[in-house]
mmCIF file of C-alpha atoms in Angstrom:
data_model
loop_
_atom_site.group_PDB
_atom_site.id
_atom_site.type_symbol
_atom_site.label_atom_id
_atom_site.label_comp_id
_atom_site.label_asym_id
_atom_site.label_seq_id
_atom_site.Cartn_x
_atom_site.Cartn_y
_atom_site.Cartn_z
ATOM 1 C CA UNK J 186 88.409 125.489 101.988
ATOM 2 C CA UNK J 187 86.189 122.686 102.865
ATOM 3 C CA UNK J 188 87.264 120.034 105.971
ATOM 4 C CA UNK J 189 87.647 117.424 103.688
ATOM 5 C CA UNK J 190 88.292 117.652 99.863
ATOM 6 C CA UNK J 191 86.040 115.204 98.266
ATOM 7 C CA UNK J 192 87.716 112.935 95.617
ATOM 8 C CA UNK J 193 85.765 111.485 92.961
ATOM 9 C CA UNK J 194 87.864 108.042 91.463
ATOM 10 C CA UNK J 195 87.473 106.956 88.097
ATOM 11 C CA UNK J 196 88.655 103.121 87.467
ATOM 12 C CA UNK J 197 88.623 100.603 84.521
ATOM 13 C CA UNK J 198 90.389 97.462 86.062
ATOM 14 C CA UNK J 199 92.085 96.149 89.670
ATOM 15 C CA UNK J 200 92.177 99.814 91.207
ATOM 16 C CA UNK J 201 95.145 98.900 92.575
ATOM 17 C CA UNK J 202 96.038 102.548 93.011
ATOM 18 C CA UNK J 203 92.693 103.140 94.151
ATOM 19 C CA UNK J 204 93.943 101.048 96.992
ATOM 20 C CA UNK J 205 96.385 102.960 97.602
ATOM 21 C CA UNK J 206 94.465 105.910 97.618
ATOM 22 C CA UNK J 207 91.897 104.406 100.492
ATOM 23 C CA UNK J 208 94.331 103.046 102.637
ATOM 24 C CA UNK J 209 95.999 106.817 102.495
ATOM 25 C CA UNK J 210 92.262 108.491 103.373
ATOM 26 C CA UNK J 211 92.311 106.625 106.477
ATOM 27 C CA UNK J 212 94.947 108.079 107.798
ATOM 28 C CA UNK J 213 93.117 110.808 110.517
ATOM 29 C CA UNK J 214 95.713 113.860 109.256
ATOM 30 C CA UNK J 215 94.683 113.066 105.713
ATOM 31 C CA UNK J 216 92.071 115.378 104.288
ATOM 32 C CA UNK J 217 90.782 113.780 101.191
ATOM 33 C CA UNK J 218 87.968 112.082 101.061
ATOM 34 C CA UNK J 219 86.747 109.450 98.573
ATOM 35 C CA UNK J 220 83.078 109.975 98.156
ATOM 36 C CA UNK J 221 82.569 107.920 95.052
ATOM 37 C CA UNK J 222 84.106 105.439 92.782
ATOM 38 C CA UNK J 223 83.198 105.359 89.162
ATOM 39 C CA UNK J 224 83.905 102.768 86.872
ATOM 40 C CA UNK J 225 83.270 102.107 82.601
ATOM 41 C CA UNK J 226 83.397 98.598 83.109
ATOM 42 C CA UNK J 227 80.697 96.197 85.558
ATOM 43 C CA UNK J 228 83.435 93.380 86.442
ATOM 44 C CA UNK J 229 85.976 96.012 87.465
ATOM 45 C CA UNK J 230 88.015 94.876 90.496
ATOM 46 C CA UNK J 231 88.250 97.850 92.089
ATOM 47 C CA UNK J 232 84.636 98.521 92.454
ATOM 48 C CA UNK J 233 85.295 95.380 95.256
ATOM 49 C CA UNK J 234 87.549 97.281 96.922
ATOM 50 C CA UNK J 235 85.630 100.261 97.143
ATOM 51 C CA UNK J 236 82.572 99.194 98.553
ATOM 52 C CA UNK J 237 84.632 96.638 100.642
ATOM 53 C CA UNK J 238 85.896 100.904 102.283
ATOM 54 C CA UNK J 239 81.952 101.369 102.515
ATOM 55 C CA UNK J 240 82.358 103.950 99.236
ATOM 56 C CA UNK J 241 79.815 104.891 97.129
ATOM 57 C CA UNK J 242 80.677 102.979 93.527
ATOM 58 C CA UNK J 243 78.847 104.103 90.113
ATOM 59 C CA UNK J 244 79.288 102.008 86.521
ATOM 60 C CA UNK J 245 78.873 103.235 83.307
ATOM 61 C CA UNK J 246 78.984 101.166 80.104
ATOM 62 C CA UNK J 247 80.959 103.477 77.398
ATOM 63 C CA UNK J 248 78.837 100.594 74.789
ATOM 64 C CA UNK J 249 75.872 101.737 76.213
ATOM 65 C CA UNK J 250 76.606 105.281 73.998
ATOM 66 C CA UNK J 251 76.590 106.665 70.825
ATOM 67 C CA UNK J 252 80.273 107.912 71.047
ATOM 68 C CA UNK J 253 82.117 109.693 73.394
ATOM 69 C CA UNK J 254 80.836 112.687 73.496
ATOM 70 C CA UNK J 255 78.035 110.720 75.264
ATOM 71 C CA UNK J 256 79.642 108.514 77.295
ATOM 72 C CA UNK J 257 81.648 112.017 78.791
ATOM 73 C CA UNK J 258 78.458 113.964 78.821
ATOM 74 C CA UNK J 259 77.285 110.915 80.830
ATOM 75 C CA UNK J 260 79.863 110.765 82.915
ATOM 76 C CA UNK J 261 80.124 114.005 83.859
ATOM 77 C CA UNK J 262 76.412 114.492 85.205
ATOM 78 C CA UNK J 263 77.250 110.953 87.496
ATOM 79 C CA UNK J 264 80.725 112.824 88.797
ATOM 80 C CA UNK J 265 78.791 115.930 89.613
ATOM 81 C CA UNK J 266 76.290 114.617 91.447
ATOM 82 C CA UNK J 267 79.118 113.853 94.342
ATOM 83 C CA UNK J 268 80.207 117.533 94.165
ATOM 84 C CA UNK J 269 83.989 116.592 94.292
ATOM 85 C CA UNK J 270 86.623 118.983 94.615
ATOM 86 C CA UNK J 271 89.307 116.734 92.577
ATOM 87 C CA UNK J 272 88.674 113.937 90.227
ATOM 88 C CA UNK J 273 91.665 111.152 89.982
ATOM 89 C CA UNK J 274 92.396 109.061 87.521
ATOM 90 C CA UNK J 275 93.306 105.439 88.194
ATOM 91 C CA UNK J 276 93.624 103.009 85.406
ATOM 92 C CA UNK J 277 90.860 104.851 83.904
ATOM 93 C CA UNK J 278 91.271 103.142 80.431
ATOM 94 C CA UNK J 279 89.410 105.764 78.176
ATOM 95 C CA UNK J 280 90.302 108.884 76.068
ATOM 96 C CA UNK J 281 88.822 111.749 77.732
ATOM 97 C CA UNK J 282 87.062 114.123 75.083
ATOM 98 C CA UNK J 283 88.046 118.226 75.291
ATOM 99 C CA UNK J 284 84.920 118.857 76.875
ATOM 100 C CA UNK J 285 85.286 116.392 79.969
ATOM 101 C CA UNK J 286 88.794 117.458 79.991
ATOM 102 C CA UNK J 287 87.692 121.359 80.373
ATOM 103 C CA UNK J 288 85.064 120.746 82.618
ATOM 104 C CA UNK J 289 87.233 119.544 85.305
ATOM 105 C CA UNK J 290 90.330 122.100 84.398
ATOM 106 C CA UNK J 291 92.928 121.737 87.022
ATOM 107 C CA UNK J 292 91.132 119.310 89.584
ATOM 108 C CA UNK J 293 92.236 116.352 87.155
ATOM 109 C CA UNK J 294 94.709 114.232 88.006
ATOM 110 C CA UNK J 295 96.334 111.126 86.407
ATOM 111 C CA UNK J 296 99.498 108.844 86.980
ATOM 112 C CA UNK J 297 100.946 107.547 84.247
ATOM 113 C CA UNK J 298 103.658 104.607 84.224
ATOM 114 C CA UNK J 299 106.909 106.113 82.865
ATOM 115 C CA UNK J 300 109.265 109.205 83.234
ATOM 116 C CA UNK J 301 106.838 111.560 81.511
ATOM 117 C CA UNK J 302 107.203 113.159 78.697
ATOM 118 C CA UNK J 303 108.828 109.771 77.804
ATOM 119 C CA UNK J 304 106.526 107.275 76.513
ATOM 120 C CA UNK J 305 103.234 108.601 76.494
ATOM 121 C CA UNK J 306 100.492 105.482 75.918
ATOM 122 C CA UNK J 307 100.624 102.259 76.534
ATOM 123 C CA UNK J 308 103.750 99.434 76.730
ATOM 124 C CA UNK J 309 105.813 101.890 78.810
ATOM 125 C CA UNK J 310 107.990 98.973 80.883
ATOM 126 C CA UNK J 311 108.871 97.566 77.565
ATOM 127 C CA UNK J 312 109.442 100.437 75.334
ATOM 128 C CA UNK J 313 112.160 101.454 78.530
ATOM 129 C CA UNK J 314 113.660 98.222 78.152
ATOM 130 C CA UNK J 315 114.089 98.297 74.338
ATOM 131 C CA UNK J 316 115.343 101.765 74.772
ATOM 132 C CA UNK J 317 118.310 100.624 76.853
ATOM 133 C CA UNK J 318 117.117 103.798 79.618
ATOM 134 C CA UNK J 319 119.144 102.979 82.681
ATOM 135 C CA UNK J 320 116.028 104.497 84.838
ATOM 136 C CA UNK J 321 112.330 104.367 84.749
ATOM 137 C CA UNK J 322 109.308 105.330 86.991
ATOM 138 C CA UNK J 323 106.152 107.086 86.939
ATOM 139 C CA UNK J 324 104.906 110.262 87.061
ATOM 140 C CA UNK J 325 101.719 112.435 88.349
ATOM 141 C CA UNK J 326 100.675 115.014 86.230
ATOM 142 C CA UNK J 327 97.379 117.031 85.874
ATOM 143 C CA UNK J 328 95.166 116.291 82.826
ATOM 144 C CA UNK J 329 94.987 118.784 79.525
ATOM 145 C CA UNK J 330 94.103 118.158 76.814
ATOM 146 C CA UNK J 331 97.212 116.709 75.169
ATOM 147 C CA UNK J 332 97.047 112.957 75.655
ATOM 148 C CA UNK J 333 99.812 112.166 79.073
ATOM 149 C CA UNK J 334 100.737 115.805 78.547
ATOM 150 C CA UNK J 335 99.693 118.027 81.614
ATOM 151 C CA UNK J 336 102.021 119.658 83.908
ATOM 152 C CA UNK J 337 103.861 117.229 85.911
ATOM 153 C CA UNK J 338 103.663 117.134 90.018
ATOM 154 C CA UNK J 339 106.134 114.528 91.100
ATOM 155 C CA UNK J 340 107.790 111.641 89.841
ATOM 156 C CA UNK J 341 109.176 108.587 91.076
ATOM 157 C CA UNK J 342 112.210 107.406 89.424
ATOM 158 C CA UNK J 343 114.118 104.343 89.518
ATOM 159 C CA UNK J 344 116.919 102.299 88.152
ATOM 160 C CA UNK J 345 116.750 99.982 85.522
ATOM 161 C CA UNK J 346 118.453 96.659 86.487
ATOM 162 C CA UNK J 347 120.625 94.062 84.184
ATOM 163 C CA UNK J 348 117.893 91.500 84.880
ATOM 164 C CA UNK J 349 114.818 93.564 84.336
ATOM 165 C CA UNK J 350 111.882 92.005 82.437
ATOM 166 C CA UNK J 351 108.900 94.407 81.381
ATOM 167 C CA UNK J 352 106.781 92.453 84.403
ATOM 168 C CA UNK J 353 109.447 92.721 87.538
ATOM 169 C CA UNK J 354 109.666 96.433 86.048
ATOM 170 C CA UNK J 355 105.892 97.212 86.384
ATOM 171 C CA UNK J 356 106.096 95.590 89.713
ATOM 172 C CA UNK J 357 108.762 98.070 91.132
ATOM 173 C CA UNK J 358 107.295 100.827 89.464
ATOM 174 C CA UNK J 359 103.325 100.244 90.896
ATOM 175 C CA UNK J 360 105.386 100.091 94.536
ATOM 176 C CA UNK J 361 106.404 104.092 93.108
ATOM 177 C CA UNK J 362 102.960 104.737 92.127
ATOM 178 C CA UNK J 363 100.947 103.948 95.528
ATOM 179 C CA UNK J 364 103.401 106.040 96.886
ATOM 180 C CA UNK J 365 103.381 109.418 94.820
ATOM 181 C CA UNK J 366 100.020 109.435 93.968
ATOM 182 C CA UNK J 367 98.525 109.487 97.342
ATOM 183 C CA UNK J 368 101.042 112.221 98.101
ATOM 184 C CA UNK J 369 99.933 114.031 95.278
ATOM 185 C CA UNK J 370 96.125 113.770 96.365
ATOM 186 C CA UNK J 371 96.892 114.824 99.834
ATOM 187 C CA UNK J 372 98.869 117.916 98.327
ATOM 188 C CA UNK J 373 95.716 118.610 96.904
ATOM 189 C CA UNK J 374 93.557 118.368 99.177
ATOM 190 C CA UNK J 375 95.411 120.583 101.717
ATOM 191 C CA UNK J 376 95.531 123.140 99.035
ATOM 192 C CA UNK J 377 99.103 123.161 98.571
ATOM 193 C CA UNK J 378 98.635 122.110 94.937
ATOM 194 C CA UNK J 379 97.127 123.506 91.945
ATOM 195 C CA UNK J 380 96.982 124.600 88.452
ATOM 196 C CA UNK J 381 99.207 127.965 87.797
ATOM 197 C CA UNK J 382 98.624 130.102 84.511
ATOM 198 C CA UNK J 383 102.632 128.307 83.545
ATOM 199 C CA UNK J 384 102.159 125.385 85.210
ATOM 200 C CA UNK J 385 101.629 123.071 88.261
ATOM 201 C CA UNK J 386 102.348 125.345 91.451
ATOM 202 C CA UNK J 387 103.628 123.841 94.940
ATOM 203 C CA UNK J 388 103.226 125.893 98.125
ATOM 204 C CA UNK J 389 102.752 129.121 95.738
ATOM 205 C CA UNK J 390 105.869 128.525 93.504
ATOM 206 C CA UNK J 391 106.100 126.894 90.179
ATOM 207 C CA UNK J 392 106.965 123.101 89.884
ATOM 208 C CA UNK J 393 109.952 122.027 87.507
ATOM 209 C CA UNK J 394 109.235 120.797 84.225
ATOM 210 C CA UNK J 395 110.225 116.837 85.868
ATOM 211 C CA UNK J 396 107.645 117.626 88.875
ATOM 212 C CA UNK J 397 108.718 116.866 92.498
ATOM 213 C CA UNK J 398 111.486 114.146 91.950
ATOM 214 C CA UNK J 399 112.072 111.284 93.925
ATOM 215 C CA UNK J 400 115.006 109.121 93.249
ATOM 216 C CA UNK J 401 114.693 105.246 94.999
#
């Protein structure tokens, strides 16, 4: 296995989480390494923050293509060229065709805003609220093909309080997500984590069904 494990991020918006993923890289112990930053949308926050951490930042306009098939096919020579070992997901607003989903078979991670397999999509703060759920969170999982519906890692969970609104929800649970999923990517990267035949695999042995839990 390589010194470092190079990450390749793919963003649509703040890149909050991408934050959270540079601030981790910098830690000496840590050995992932962000080589590139990759991004459907020009005016997309995060592509600040990147080159603000002196990495290498890529845009591609899904208009610019006849489809997705295109855009993906696209996409997937501009990921390549950085030769990364893992390719993260973060706030990367775009439905990933089979193909690009294949392609990067267990080195494809996402985070998703609720307790996966609840509320797949969009809305998820809300949708808990309406539901009455007396906890919430967010989860890591790696990508298949079934939209939010690869094997979970870890998940953050926490409880649900009288005086939640959708927004002081989302805020708790982002403070969850730049926790787990630069835990996650470090798991990775020190090869403790990948893709079993069943499922996602920890240290050789099979993850539960909920992932790694972590209860706030």
């Amino acid at each position: 296995m390589p010194s470092a494990c190079n990450v390749v991020v793919l963003i649509s918006g703040s890149g909050s989480n991408l934050q959270a993923l540079i601030d981790s890289t910098r830690a000496s112990e840590q050995p992932a390494r962000i080589c590139a930053v990759i991004s459907n949308r020009a005016d997309a926050y995060g592509l600040e923050r990147a080159q603000a951490a002196g990495i290498a930042t890529r845009v591609l306009d899904h208009k610019a293509f006849e489809g997705r098939d295109a855009f993906d096919a696209a996409l997937i020579e501009a990921i390549d060229a950085f030769a990364p070992q893992l390719v993260v997901l973060a706030g990367f607003m775009r439905i990933l065709t089979p193909g690009f989903v294949r392609h990067y078979a267990g080195r494809l991670l996402n985070i998703h805003p609720s307790l996966l397999p609840k509320y797949k999509g969009l809305h998820t703060h809300q949708r808990a609220l309406e539901a009455g759920d007396r906890e919430h969170g967010c989860s890591v999982h790696f990508v298949t093909e079934e939209l939010d519906g690869g094997p979970l890692v870890v998940q953050a969970v926490i409880p649900v309080q009288t005086d939640d609104s959708a927004a002081s929800l989302a805020q708790r649970v982002h403070e969850q997500e730049h926790l787990i999923y630069p835990l996650a990517v470090r798991w990775f990267a020190e090869g403790r984590l990948h893709l079993g035949e069943h499922g996602a695999m920890l240290d050789g042995q099979p993850l539960p069904s909920t992932g790694h839990l972590f209860r706030t």
